[in-house]
Each structure stands twice: as structure tokens, then as C-alpha cells.
Amino acid sequence: MDVITTVREMKAYVKAVRQRGETICLVPTMGYLHKGHLDLMRMGRNLSDHLMISIFVNPTQFGPAEDLSRYPRDFEQDRRLSGEVGVDSIFFPTPEEMYPKGYATYINVEGITGTLCGVSRPTHFRGVATVVAKLFNICEPDVAIFGEKDYQQLAVIRRMVEDLNMNVRVVAHPTVREEDGLAMSSRNKYLNGEQRVSALVLNRVLGMARDLVAGGERKTEAIRKKALDMIASTPDAVVDYVEIVHPETMQCIDMIEDRAILALAVKIGTTRLIDNTELKSS
Ligand code: PAF
């Protein structure tokens, strides 16, 4: 497995892969890989000849008061795990390599970034869209895979790819969960034993909402209210948002007509967790 740390070397590397006639799948990550990431990589293995991942804790998607320096990192473990699932190459740049002195260009995807996580993290998606566009330009993937846990991120990336006519197919991977239903996330490691139990409320809320919709409920406010009550009665849990939105525009809706997304962000202690589910009226 090859590890490449500079943009110049990566561009030469990609050129050589392409000259061999191989297709490239990229799985962008911020490292500290868990089973969820590895499932995305296994999917990527089946979608292309060359499986590439990027490991980059992207500073531009963290707000000034967020956990950039605290974000967990373990490159040697990431390298070992990537090798086990058949990754061919890792792009592992430094922040200075990605954002050299004088860097001044950012991508704003409008509208879709103004709800959900975009409210409490107003610069987050600008950072995500910028780094993903840079990764696409550097690594030139045919296919790129993103997890559905970050549903709004996936919607933002799809919008950007379409609007900027990028030559990459974006593939979504379903959220990977622990046996008890907690969505896998690098941030789960911050939870202590009691908080880990409290965190299960996110998945319980999603199940409750699916049941209500299956039973005929269409009014989003009724579902939101029940969700807020469940979170309020959970120790150490403070809601950031509970919203039911259109699956592409991410705008809040009053009634579930066909498909909708229930998206949650809940702070368990100091750890902010997100999760979501699709709600289907038929
Ligand atoms: O989902 C993530 O891990 C990050 O937001 C991404 C897509 C790798 C961009 O930094």
C-alpha cells in the first residue's frame, strides 16, 4: 500500500494509475478509522480497480470553538486497518500542503447548507465542500463514497458535483451501526459508560418516527414533539436540532408527502452526535 503526502506526488501517482487503465474509487476520511469506514472501503473495493482513501483532519470544517486539536488521530492504526481491507493507496497530506500560505478559495453551496448542522456550524459545509472539491481535483476519482450518517454532507456534495459539473459519481453507503443501534462515529470514543447508554436515544427516536409514519402519521410537528420529549427525558442529553426535511433541499417540511429525512443532532455530555433516517409515506 502506498502512502502519498504531497499534492505533486499524488497527481503523478494518479496519472500513472490512469495510464495503466485502472478506475479509481476514493473514500475521503478524517482518519481514526472504525468499522463504518472499513465498510465504505469494502464497498469501494468492488466499485473500482484502484481503491484510494484520504486521511486529512480538515481544519476549515471546524469552527473556532470546535474540537480540531482534540479530534482523535492514529495514523499507524489507520494504515494497518486500511491494508486489511485492500486499500491500494492513502493520501495523507498536512494542513500546510492542502492550505498553503496565501490560500484564498472556498466553495459555498447555498440554501441547502442553511438548515440542520449549518445553523449551529455556519462555516462547516464551506470547509467540507472546499476540501472535497480539492480532493476530487487532486485524486481524480471515478467514484467517491460517503456515508449516509452525514446526510446533509452527502446532499451538499451531490449538489456541488452537479452544479460544478464534476466528473465523479457520488455513491452513498448506509449508516453502519453498533449492535445496539448507535451509529458508528469517531466521536463515540468520548462517551463514558452512562453517556453511551444515553446516546441510544438517537436511534430510539428514529425507530419511533418510522413507527409513527408506518401507522399513518404525516404531520411532522407531531413526530418532532415526541422526539423532543424522548430526548428531554434522557440523562445528559441536550437537543441541538430535531428536524424533518426534504431529502434533497434539506428544507423543513410540514407534511410527509412521499419521502422525508428525520435528522437529529444531540449533545450527550459534551459530545455532539448526529443521526438520521428516511421516513417514507408508502
Ligand atoms: O465525513 C468526513 O469524514 C469529512 O467531512 C470529509 C468528507 C472527509 C471531509 O473532510
PDB file of C-alpha atoms and ligand atoms in Angstrom:
ATOM      1  CA  MET A   1       0.000   0.000   0.000  1.00  0.00           C
ATOM      2  CA  ASP A   2       1.356   3.405  -0.996  1.00  0.00           C
ATOM      3  CA  VAL A   3       1.220   6.460   1.266  1.00  0.00           C
ATOM      4  CA  ILE A   4       1.465   9.792  -0.535  1.00  0.00           C
ATOM      5  CA  THR A   5       1.738  13.067   1.357  1.00  0.00           C
ATOM      6  CA  THR A   6       2.169  15.807  -1.266  1.00  0.00           C
ATOM      7  CA  VAL A   7      -0.165  17.104  -3.955  1.00  0.00           C
ATOM      8  CA  ARG A   8       2.579  16.999  -6.599  1.00  0.00           C
ATOM      9  CA  GLU A   9       3.367  13.319  -5.920  1.00  0.00           C
ATOM     10  CA  MET A  10      -0.327  12.443  -5.768  1.00  0.00           C
ATOM     11  CA  LYS A  11      -1.006  13.985  -9.180  1.00  0.00           C
ATOM     12  CA  ALA A  12       1.885  11.996 -10.709  1.00  0.00           C
ATOM     13  CA  TYR A  13       0.667   8.849  -8.928  1.00  0.00           C
ATOM     14  CA  VAL A  14      -2.908   9.289 -10.252  1.00  0.00           C
ATOM     15  CA  LYS A  15      -1.556   9.821 -13.767  1.00  0.00           C
ATOM     16  CA  ALA A  16       0.325   6.507 -13.561  1.00  0.00           C
ATOM     17  CA  VAL A  17      -2.778   4.674 -12.256  1.00  0.00           C
ATOM     18  CA  ARG A  18      -4.817   6.116 -15.132  1.00  0.00           C
ATOM     19  CA  GLN A  19      -2.126   5.169 -17.683  1.00  0.00           C
ATOM     20  CA  ARG A  20      -2.492   1.563 -16.532  1.00  0.00           C
ATOM     21  CA  GLY A  21      -6.188   1.901 -17.454  1.00  0.00           C
ATOM     22  CA  GLU A  22      -7.397   1.482 -13.872  1.00  0.00           C
ATOM     23  CA  THR A  23     -10.502   3.176 -12.442  1.00  0.00           C
ATOM     24  CA  ILE A  24     -10.185   4.930  -9.090  1.00  0.00           C
ATOM     25  CA  CYS A  25     -12.533   4.931  -6.107  1.00  0.00           C
ATOM     26  CA  LEU A  26     -11.856   7.480  -3.374  1.00  0.00           C
ATOM     27  CA  VAL A  27     -13.111   7.196   0.204  1.00  0.00           C
ATOM     28  CA  PRO A  28     -12.410  10.566   1.864  1.00  0.00           C
ATOM     29  CA  THR A  29     -11.944  10.306   5.655  1.00  0.00           C
ATOM     30  CA  MET A  30     -10.574  12.233   8.588  1.00  0.00           C
ATOM     31  CA  GLY A  31      -8.878   9.072   9.881  1.00  0.00           C
ATOM     32  CA  TYR A  32      -9.315   7.300  13.220  1.00  0.00           C
ATOM     33  CA  LEU A  33     -10.963   4.610  11.145  1.00  0.00           C
ATOM     34  CA  HIS A  34     -13.733   2.447  12.563  1.00  0.00           C
ATOM     35  CA  LYS A  35     -15.840  -0.398  11.190  1.00  0.00           C
ATOM     36  CA  GLY A  36     -18.106   2.122   9.428  1.00  0.00           C
ATOM     37  CA  HIS A  37     -15.217   3.492   7.373  1.00  0.00           C
ATOM     38  CA  LEU A  38     -13.990  -0.028   6.613  1.00  0.00           C
ATOM     39  CA  ASP A  39     -17.427  -0.976   5.242  1.00  0.00           C
ATOM     40  CA  LEU A  40     -17.242   2.034   2.882  1.00  0.00           C
ATOM     41  CA  MET A  41     -13.810   0.846   1.755  1.00  0.00           C
ATOM     42  CA  ARG A  42     -15.056  -2.708   1.161  1.00  0.00           C
ATOM     43  CA  MET A  43     -17.804  -1.220  -0.999  1.00  0.00           C
ATOM     44  CA  GLY A  44     -15.174   0.808  -2.860  1.00  0.00           C
ATOM     45  CA  ARG A  45     -13.087  -2.313  -3.465  1.00  0.00           C
ATOM     46  CA  ASN A  46     -15.976  -3.701  -5.520  1.00  0.00           C
ATOM     47  CA  LEU A  47     -16.558  -0.476  -7.469  1.00  0.00           C
ATOM     48  CA  SER A  48     -13.124   0.189  -8.935  1.00  0.00           C
ATOM     49  CA  ASP A  49      -9.712  -1.214  -9.834  1.00  0.00           C
ATOM     50  CA  HIS A  50      -7.776   1.111  -7.541  1.00  0.00           C
ATOM     51  CA  LEU A  51      -9.023   1.859  -4.019  1.00  0.00           C
ATOM     52  CA  MET A  52      -7.708   5.116  -2.623  1.00  0.00           C
ATOM     53  CA  ILE A  53      -8.525   6.735   0.696  1.00  0.00           C
ATOM     54  CA  SER A  54      -7.639  10.158   2.032  1.00  0.00           C
ATOM     55  CA  ILE A  55      -6.872  10.813   5.680  1.00  0.00           C
ATOM     56  CA  PHE A  56      -6.994  14.502   6.474  1.00  0.00           C
ATOM     57  CA  VAL A  57      -8.423  16.227   9.549  1.00  0.00           C
ATOM     58  CA  ASN A  58      -9.643  19.248   7.638  1.00  0.00           C
ATOM     59  CA  PRO A  59      -9.221  22.443   9.698  1.00  0.00           C
ATOM     60  CA  THR A  60     -11.580  24.533   7.548  1.00  0.00           C
ATOM     61  CA  GLN A  61     -14.630  22.484   8.535  1.00  0.00           C
ATOM     62  CA  PHE A  62     -14.109  23.051  12.271  1.00  0.00           C
ATOM     63  CA  GLY A  63     -15.485  26.199  13.921  1.00  0.00           C
ATOM     64  CA  PRO A  64     -13.289  28.283  16.251  1.00  0.00           C
ATOM     65  CA  ALA A  65     -14.830  26.663  19.365  1.00  0.00           C
ATOM     66  CA  GLU A  66     -14.813  23.100  17.976  1.00  0.00           C
ATOM     67  CA  ASP A  67     -12.662  20.074  18.716  1.00  0.00           C
ATOM     68  CA  LEU A  68      -9.968  20.270  15.966  1.00  0.00           C
ATOM     69  CA  SER A  69      -6.979  19.695  18.274  1.00  0.00           C
ATOM     70  CA  ARG A  70      -8.947  17.100  20.271  1.00  0.00           C
ATOM     71  CA  TYR A  71     -10.043  15.202  17.166  1.00  0.00           C
ATOM     72  CA  PRO A  72      -8.686  11.645  17.555  1.00  0.00           C
ATOM     73  CA  ARG A  73      -5.785  10.625  15.332  1.00  0.00           C
ATOM     74  CA  ASP A  74      -3.873   7.323  14.945  1.00  0.00           C
ATOM     75  CA  PHE A  75      -2.178   7.007  11.561  1.00  0.00           C
ATOM     76  CA  GLU A  76      -0.378   3.700  12.247  1.00  0.00           C
ATOM     77  CA  GLN A  77      -3.662   2.015  13.219  1.00  0.00           C
ATOM     78  CA  ASP A  78      -5.383   3.569  10.173  1.00  0.00           C
ATOM     79  CA  ARG A  79      -2.635   2.254   7.890  1.00  0.00           C
ATOM     80  CA  ARG A  80      -2.941  -1.264   9.321  1.00  0.00           C
ATOM     81  CA  LEU A  81      -6.752  -1.337   9.049  1.00  0.00           C
ATOM     82  CA  SER A  82      -6.684   0.061   5.503  1.00  0.00           C
ATOM     83  CA  GLY A  83      -4.214  -2.658   4.490  1.00  0.00           C
ATOM     84  CA  GLU A  84      -6.547  -5.316   5.880  1.00  0.00           C
ATOM     85  CA  VAL A  85      -9.437  -4.232   3.628  1.00  0.00           C
ATOM     86  CA  GLY A  86      -7.302  -3.963   0.499  1.00  0.00           C
ATOM     87  CA  VAL A  87      -6.718  -0.209   0.162  1.00  0.00           C
ATOM     88  CA  ASP A  88      -4.139   0.464  -2.587  1.00  0.00           C
ATOM     89  CA  SER A  89      -3.124   3.992  -1.644  1.00  0.00           C
ATOM     90  CA  ILE A  90      -3.555   6.592   1.098  1.00  0.00           C
ATOM     91  CA  PHE A  91      -3.382  10.324   0.506  1.00  0.00           C
ATOM     92  CA  PHE A  92      -2.188  11.766   3.825  1.00  0.00           C
ATOM     93  CA  PRO A  93      -1.369  15.456   3.392  1.00  0.00           C
ATOM     94  CA  THR A  94      -0.545  18.038   6.062  1.00  0.00           C
ATOM     95  CA  PRO A  95      -2.752  21.129   6.566  1.00  0.00           C
ATOM     96  CA  GLU A  96       0.060  23.269   5.044  1.00  0.00           C
ATOM     97  CA  GLU A  97       0.072  21.072   1.929  1.00  0.00           C
ATOM     98  CA  MET A  98      -3.692  21.492   1.448  1.00  0.00           C
ATOM     99  CA  TYR A  99      -3.887  25.145   2.503  1.00  0.00           C
ATOM    100  CA  PRO A 100      -0.511  26.749   1.737  1.00  0.00           C
ATOM    101  CA  LYS A 101       0.276  30.357   2.615  1.00  0.00           C
ATOM    102  CA  GLY A 102      -1.934  32.676   0.562  1.00  0.00           C
ATOM    103  CA  TYR A 103      -4.751  30.119   0.166  1.00  0.00           C
ATOM    104  CA  ALA A 104      -7.952  32.086  -0.606  1.00  0.00           C
ATOM    105  CA  THR A 105     -10.542  29.965  -2.441  1.00  0.00           C
ATOM    106  CA  TYR A 106     -13.636  28.440  -0.814  1.00  0.00           C
ATOM    107  CA  ILE A 107     -16.804  26.810  -2.105  1.00  0.00           C
ATOM    108  CA  ASN A 108     -20.195  27.885  -0.747  1.00  0.00           C
ATOM    109  CA  VAL A 109     -23.126  25.631  -1.555  1.00  0.00           C
ATOM    110  CA  GLU A 110     -26.110  27.864  -0.872  1.00  0.00           C
ATOM    111  CA  GLY A 111     -29.556  27.150   0.627  1.00  0.00           C
ATOM    112  CA  ILE A 112     -29.043  23.501   1.423  1.00  0.00           C
ATOM    113  CA  THR A 113     -26.345  24.447   3.979  1.00  0.00           C
ATOM    114  CA  GLY A 114     -28.571  26.921   5.867  1.00  0.00           C
ATOM    115  CA  THR A 115     -30.516  24.322   7.886  1.00  0.00           C
ATOM    116  CA  LEU A 116     -29.690  21.480  10.338  1.00  0.00           C
ATOM    117  CA  CYS A 117     -25.919  21.380  11.078  1.00  0.00           C
ATOM    118  CA  GLY A 118     -25.464  24.580   9.054  1.00  0.00           C
ATOM    119  CA  VAL A 119     -27.293  26.560  11.775  1.00  0.00           C
ATOM    120  CA  SER A 120     -25.035  25.678  14.708  1.00  0.00           C
ATOM    121  CA  ARG A 121     -21.939  25.176  12.488  1.00  0.00           C
ATOM    122  CA  PRO A 122     -22.219  28.067   9.999  1.00  0.00           C
ATOM    123  CA  THR A 123     -18.813  27.563   8.302  1.00  0.00           C
ATOM    124  CA  HIS A 124     -18.760  23.764   8.425  1.00  0.00           C
ATOM    125  CA  PHE A 125     -20.085  22.934   4.948  1.00  0.00           C
ATOM    126  CA  ARG A 126     -17.954  25.607   3.296  1.00  0.00           C
ATOM    127  CA  GLY A 127     -14.950  23.715   4.684  1.00  0.00           C
ATOM    128  CA  VAL A 128     -16.341  20.315   3.669  1.00  0.00           C
ATOM    129  CA  ALA A 129     -17.212  21.395   0.106  1.00  0.00           C
ATOM    130  CA  THR A 130     -13.831  23.071  -0.331  1.00  0.00           C
ATOM    131  CA  VAL A 131     -11.765  20.130   0.853  1.00  0.00           C
ATOM    132  CA  VAL A 132     -13.845  17.572  -1.062  1.00  0.00           C
ATOM    133  CA  ALA A 133     -13.510  19.629  -4.271  1.00  0.00           C
ATOM    134  CA  LYS A 134      -9.746  19.796  -3.701  1.00  0.00           C
ATOM    135  CA  LEU A 135      -9.572  16.036  -3.056  1.00  0.00           C
ATOM    136  CA  PHE A 136     -11.541  15.379  -6.263  1.00  0.00           C
ATOM    137  CA  ASN A 137      -9.154  17.615  -8.238  1.00  0.00           C
ATOM    138  CA  ILE A 138      -6.046  16.009  -6.757  1.00  0.00           C
ATOM    139  CA  CYS A 139      -7.143  12.341  -6.744  1.00  0.00           C
ATOM    140  CA  GLU A 140      -9.406  12.412  -9.861  1.00  0.00           C
ATOM    141  CA  PRO A 141     -11.652   9.566  -8.689  1.00  0.00           C
ATOM    142  CA  ASP A 142     -14.257   7.970 -10.962  1.00  0.00           C
ATOM    143  CA  VAL A 143     -16.322   7.152  -7.876  1.00  0.00           C
ATOM    144  CA  ALA A 144     -16.337   8.584  -4.361  1.00  0.00           C
ATOM    145  CA  ILE A 145     -18.154   7.058  -1.385  1.00  0.00           C
ATOM    146  CA  PHE A 146     -19.723   8.943   1.539  1.00  0.00           C
ATOM    147  CA  GLY A 147     -21.702   7.597   4.496  1.00  0.00           C
ATOM    148  CA  GLU A 148     -25.393   8.396   4.918  1.00  0.00           C
ATOM    149  CA  LYS A 149     -24.877   9.193   8.605  1.00  0.00           C
ATOM    150  CA  ASP A 150     -23.744  12.653   7.469  1.00  0.00           C
ATOM    151  CA  TYR A 151     -26.827  13.010   5.305  1.00  0.00           C
ATOM    152  CA  GLN A 152     -26.624  16.778   4.854  1.00  0.00           C
ATOM    153  CA  GLN A 153     -22.939  16.478   3.907  1.00  0.00           C
ATOM    154  CA  LEU A 154     -23.871  13.912   1.274  1.00  0.00           C
ATOM    155  CA  ALA A 155     -26.603  16.213  -0.088  1.00  0.00           C
ATOM    156  CA  VAL A 156     -24.166  19.161  -0.187  1.00  0.00           C
ATOM    157  CA  ILE A 157     -21.551  17.128  -2.055  1.00  0.00           C
ATOM    158  CA  ARG A 158     -24.097  15.826  -4.562  1.00  0.00           C
ATOM    159  CA  ARG A 159     -25.305  19.422  -5.156  1.00  0.00           C
ATOM    160  CA  MET A 160     -21.714  20.663  -5.635  1.00  0.00           C
ATOM    161  CA  VAL A 161     -20.813  17.841  -8.031  1.00  0.00           C
ATOM    162  CA  GLU A 162     -23.890  18.549 -10.134  1.00  0.00           C
ATOM    163  CA  ASP A 163     -23.588  22.352 -10.052  1.00  0.00           C
ATOM    164  CA  LEU A 164     -19.863  22.383 -10.864  1.00  0.00           C
ATOM    165  CA  ASN A 165     -20.124  19.583 -13.475  1.00  0.00           C
ATOM    166  CA  MET A 166     -17.566  17.452 -11.676  1.00  0.00           C
ATOM    167  CA  ASN A 167     -16.620  14.184 -13.283  1.00  0.00           C
ATOM    168  CA  VAL A 168     -17.215  11.883 -10.346  1.00  0.00           C
ATOM    169  CA  ARG A 169     -20.003   9.514  -9.341  1.00  0.00           C
ATOM    170  CA  VAL A 170     -21.042  10.018  -5.715  1.00  0.00           C
ATOM    171  CA  VAL A 171     -22.163   6.808  -4.029  1.00  0.00           C
ATOM    172  CA  ALA A 172     -23.908   6.698  -0.640  1.00  0.00           C
ATOM    173  CA  HIS A 173     -23.241   3.971   1.905  1.00  0.00           C
ATOM    174  CA  PRO A 174     -25.955   3.210   4.520  1.00  0.00           C
ATOM    175  CA  THR A 175     -25.144   4.186   8.117  1.00  0.00           C
ATOM    176  CA  VAL A 176     -23.180   1.483   9.889  1.00  0.00           C
ATOM    177  CA  ARG A 177     -24.371   0.815  13.455  1.00  0.00           C
ATOM    178  CA  GLU A 178     -23.145  -0.897  16.579  1.00  0.00           C
ATOM    179  CA  GLU A 179     -25.179  -3.975  17.594  1.00  0.00           C
ATOM    180  CA  ASP A 180     -27.321  -1.841  19.930  1.00  0.00           C
ATOM    181  CA  GLY A 181     -28.115   0.660  17.156  1.00  0.00           C
ATOM    182  CA  LEU A 182     -25.698   3.527  17.925  1.00  0.00           C
ATOM    183  CA  ALA A 183     -24.409   4.963  14.645  1.00  0.00           C
ATOM    184  CA  MET A 184     -20.640   4.453  14.357  1.00  0.00           C
ATOM    185  CA  SER A 185     -18.638   7.645  14.725  1.00  0.00           C
ATOM    186  CA  SER A 186     -15.085   8.555  15.701  1.00  0.00           C
ATOM    187  CA  ARG A 187     -16.662  10.806  18.360  1.00  0.00           C
ATOM    188  CA  ASN A 188     -18.304   7.852  20.203  1.00  0.00           C
ATOM    189  CA  LYS A 189     -14.991   7.289  21.967  1.00  0.00           C
ATOM    190  CA  TYR A 190     -15.601  10.456  24.026  1.00  0.00           C
ATOM    191  CA  LEU A 191     -18.690   8.901  25.710  1.00  0.00           C
ATOM    192  CA  ASN A 192     -18.370   7.415  29.193  1.00  0.00           C
ATOM    193  CA  GLY A 193     -20.424   4.337  30.189  1.00  0.00           C
ATOM    194  CA  GLU A 194     -23.581   6.223  31.214  1.00  0.00           C
ATOM    195  CA  GLN A 195     -23.403   8.584  28.250  1.00  0.00           C
ATOM    196  CA  ARG A 196     -23.004   5.599  25.925  1.00  0.00           C
ATOM    197  CA  VAL A 197     -26.399   4.343  27.228  1.00  0.00           C
ATOM    198  CA  SER A 198     -27.964   7.819  26.873  1.00  0.00           C
ATOM    199  CA  ALA A 199     -26.671   8.030  23.293  1.00  0.00           C
ATOM    200  CA  LEU A 200     -29.017   5.184  22.319  1.00  0.00           C
ATOM    201  CA  VAL A 201     -31.884   7.693  22.453  1.00  0.00           C
ATOM    202  CA  LEU A 202     -30.926   8.885  18.949  1.00  0.00           C
ATOM    203  CA  ASN A 203     -31.633   5.520  17.365  1.00  0.00           C
ATOM    204  CA  ARG A 204     -34.746   5.049  19.528  1.00  0.00           C
ATOM    205  CA  VAL A 205     -36.131   8.360  18.239  1.00  0.00           C
ATOM    206  CA  LEU A 206     -35.537   7.259  14.633  1.00  0.00           C
ATOM    207  CA  GLY A 207     -37.400   3.975  15.259  1.00  0.00           C
ATOM    208  CA  MET A 208     -40.281   5.803  16.965  1.00  0.00           C
ATOM    209  CA  ALA A 209     -40.622   8.140  13.964  1.00  0.00           C
ATOM    210  CA  ARG A 210     -40.619   5.299  11.446  1.00  0.00           C
ATOM    211  CA  ASP A 211     -43.313   3.530  13.502  1.00  0.00           C
ATOM    212  CA  LEU A 212     -45.474   6.671  13.660  1.00  0.00           C
ATOM    213  CA  VAL A 213     -45.221   7.169   9.895  1.00  0.00           C
ATOM    214  CA  ALA A 214     -45.955   3.473   9.272  1.00  0.00           C
ATOM    215  CA  GLY A 215     -49.060   3.960  11.463  1.00  0.00           C
ATOM    216  CA  GLY A 216     -50.255   6.827   9.230  1.00  0.00           C
ATOM    217  CA  GLU A 217     -48.842   9.970  10.911  1.00  0.00           C
ATOM    218  CA  ARG A 218     -47.945  12.594   8.314  1.00  0.00           C
ATOM    219  CA  LYS A 219     -47.676  15.781  10.394  1.00  0.00           C
ATOM    220  CA  THR A 220     -44.008  16.478  11.071  1.00  0.00           C
ATOM    221  CA  GLU A 221     -44.742  18.585  14.176  1.00  0.00           C
ATOM    222  CA  ALA A 222     -46.356  15.619  15.948  1.00  0.00           C
ATOM    223  CA  ILE A 223     -43.260  13.488  15.280  1.00  0.00           C
ATOM    224  CA  ARG A 224     -40.870  16.295  16.327  1.00  0.00           C
ATOM    225  CA  LYS A 225     -42.737  16.824  19.583  1.00  0.00           C
ATOM    226  CA  LYS A 226     -42.499  13.143  20.533  1.00  0.00           C
ATOM    227  CA  ALA A 227     -38.797  13.111  19.620  1.00  0.00           C
ATOM    228  CA  LEU A 228     -38.088  16.217  21.722  1.00  0.00           C
ATOM    229  CA  ASP A 229     -39.908  14.662  24.709  1.00  0.00           C
ATOM    230  CA  MET A 230     -37.847  11.469  24.416  1.00  0.00           C
ATOM    231  CA  ILE A 231     -34.578  13.406  24.295  1.00  0.00           C
ATOM    232  CA  ALA A 232     -35.612  15.719  27.161  1.00  0.00           C
ATOM    233  CA  SER A 233     -36.215  12.729  29.417  1.00  0.00           C
ATOM    234  CA  THR A 234     -32.786  11.190  28.699  1.00  0.00           C
ATOM    235  CA  PRO A 235     -29.989  11.900  31.224  1.00  0.00           C
ATOM    236  CA  ASP A 236     -27.129  14.084  29.901  1.00  0.00           C
ATOM    237  CA  ALA A 237     -28.892  14.659  26.539  1.00  0.00           C
ATOM    238  CA  VAL A 238     -29.459  18.177  25.163  1.00  0.00           C
ATOM    239  CA  VAL A 239     -31.051  18.649  21.770  1.00  0.00           C
ATOM    240  CA  ASP A 240     -29.328  20.765  19.107  1.00  0.00           C
ATOM    241  CA  TYR A 241     -31.954  20.095  16.445  1.00  0.00           C
ATOM    242  CA  VAL A 242     -34.688  17.641  15.508  1.00  0.00           C
ATOM    243  CA  GLU A 243     -35.984  18.407  12.019  1.00  0.00           C
ATOM    244  CA  ILE A 244     -37.869  16.668   9.255  1.00  0.00           C
ATOM    245  CA  VAL A 245     -36.614  17.865   5.894  1.00  0.00           C
ATOM    246  CA  HIS A 246     -36.911  17.332   2.163  1.00  0.00           C
ATOM    247  CA  PRO A 247     -34.276  14.711   1.139  1.00  0.00           C
ATOM    248  CA  GLU A 248     -32.593  16.920  -1.476  1.00  0.00           C
ATOM    249  CA  THR A 249     -33.120  20.543  -0.434  1.00  0.00           C
ATOM    250  CA  MET A 250     -32.755  19.906   3.318  1.00  0.00           C
ATOM    251  CA  GLN A 251     -35.574  22.422   3.932  1.00  0.00           C
ATOM    252  CA  CYS A 252     -38.072  21.730   6.746  1.00  0.00           C
ATOM    253  CA  ILE A 253     -41.468  20.390   5.698  1.00  0.00           C
ATOM    254  CA  ASP A 254     -44.854  20.345   7.483  1.00  0.00           C
ATOM    255  CA  MET A 255     -46.296  17.169   5.978  1.00  0.00           C
ATOM    256  CA  ILE A 256     -44.630  13.976   4.767  1.00  0.00           C
ATOM    257  CA  GLU A 257     -45.852  13.590   1.199  1.00  0.00           C
ATOM    258  CA  ASP A 258     -43.545  10.906  -0.169  1.00  0.00           C
ATOM    259  CA  ARG A 259     -40.005  10.730   1.274  1.00  0.00           C
ATOM    260  CA  ALA A 260     -38.512  12.835   4.059  1.00  0.00           C
ATOM    261  CA  ILE A 261     -35.440  12.734   6.272  1.00  0.00           C
ATOM    262  CA  LEU A 262     -35.628  12.960  10.032  1.00  0.00           C
ATOM    263  CA  ALA A 263     -32.299  14.426  11.142  1.00  0.00           C
ATOM    264  CA  LEU A 264     -31.095  14.766  14.741  1.00  0.00           C
ATOM    265  CA  ALA A 265     -28.191  16.394  16.500  1.00  0.00           C
ATOM    266  CA  VAL A 266     -27.987  15.789  20.233  1.00  0.00           C
ATOM    267  CA  LYS A 267     -25.288  16.660  22.717  1.00  0.00           C
ATOM    268  CA  ILE A 268     -24.572  13.811  25.089  1.00  0.00           C
ATOM    269  CA  GLY A 269     -22.459  15.456  27.753  1.00  0.00           C
ATOM    270  CA  THR A 270     -20.012  17.474  25.652  1.00  0.00           C
ATOM    271  CA  THR A 271     -20.149  15.129  22.646  1.00  0.00           C
ATOM    272  CA  ARG A 272     -22.381  16.184  19.771  1.00  0.00           C
ATOM    273  CA  LEU A 273     -23.840  13.194  17.911  1.00  0.00           C
ATOM    274  CA  ILE A 274     -25.884  13.202  14.714  1.00  0.00           C
ATOM    275  CA  ASP A 275     -28.101  10.576  13.136  1.00  0.00           C
ATOM    276  CA  ASN A 276     -30.926  10.401  10.611  1.00  0.00           C
ATOM    277  CA  THR A 277     -33.438   8.115   8.965  1.00  0.00           C
ATOM    278  CA  GLU A 278     -35.586   8.149   5.895  1.00  0.00           C
ATOM    279  CA  LEU A 279     -39.363   8.420   6.515  1.00  0.00           C
ATOM    280  CA  LYS A 280     -41.494   7.007   3.717  1.00  0.00           C
ATOM    281  CA  SER A 281     -45.221   7.558   3.456  1.00  0.00           C
ATOM    282  CA  SER A 282     -45.832   4.434   1.354  1.00  0.00           C
TER     283      SER A 282
HETATM  284  O1  PAF B   1     -17.078  12.949   6.649  1.00  0.00           O
HETATM  285  C1  PAF B   1     -15.877  13.250   6.840  1.00  0.00           C
HETATM  286  O2  PAF B   1     -15.110  12.483   7.433  1.00  0.00           O
HETATM  287  C2  PAF B   1     -15.371  14.592   6.346  1.00  0.00           C
HETATM  288  O3  PAF B   1     -16.354  15.589   6.468  1.00  0.00           O
HETATM  289  C3  PAF B   1     -14.810  14.541   4.913  1.00  0.00           C
HETATM  290  C4  PAF B   1     -15.884  14.181   3.896  1.00  0.00           C
HETATM  291  C5  PAF B   1     -13.684  13.520   4.840  1.00  0.00           C
HETATM  292  C6  PAF B   1     -14.249  15.907   4.521  1.00  0.00           C
HETATM  293  O4  PAF B   1     -13.239  16.324   5.380  1.00  0.00           O
END
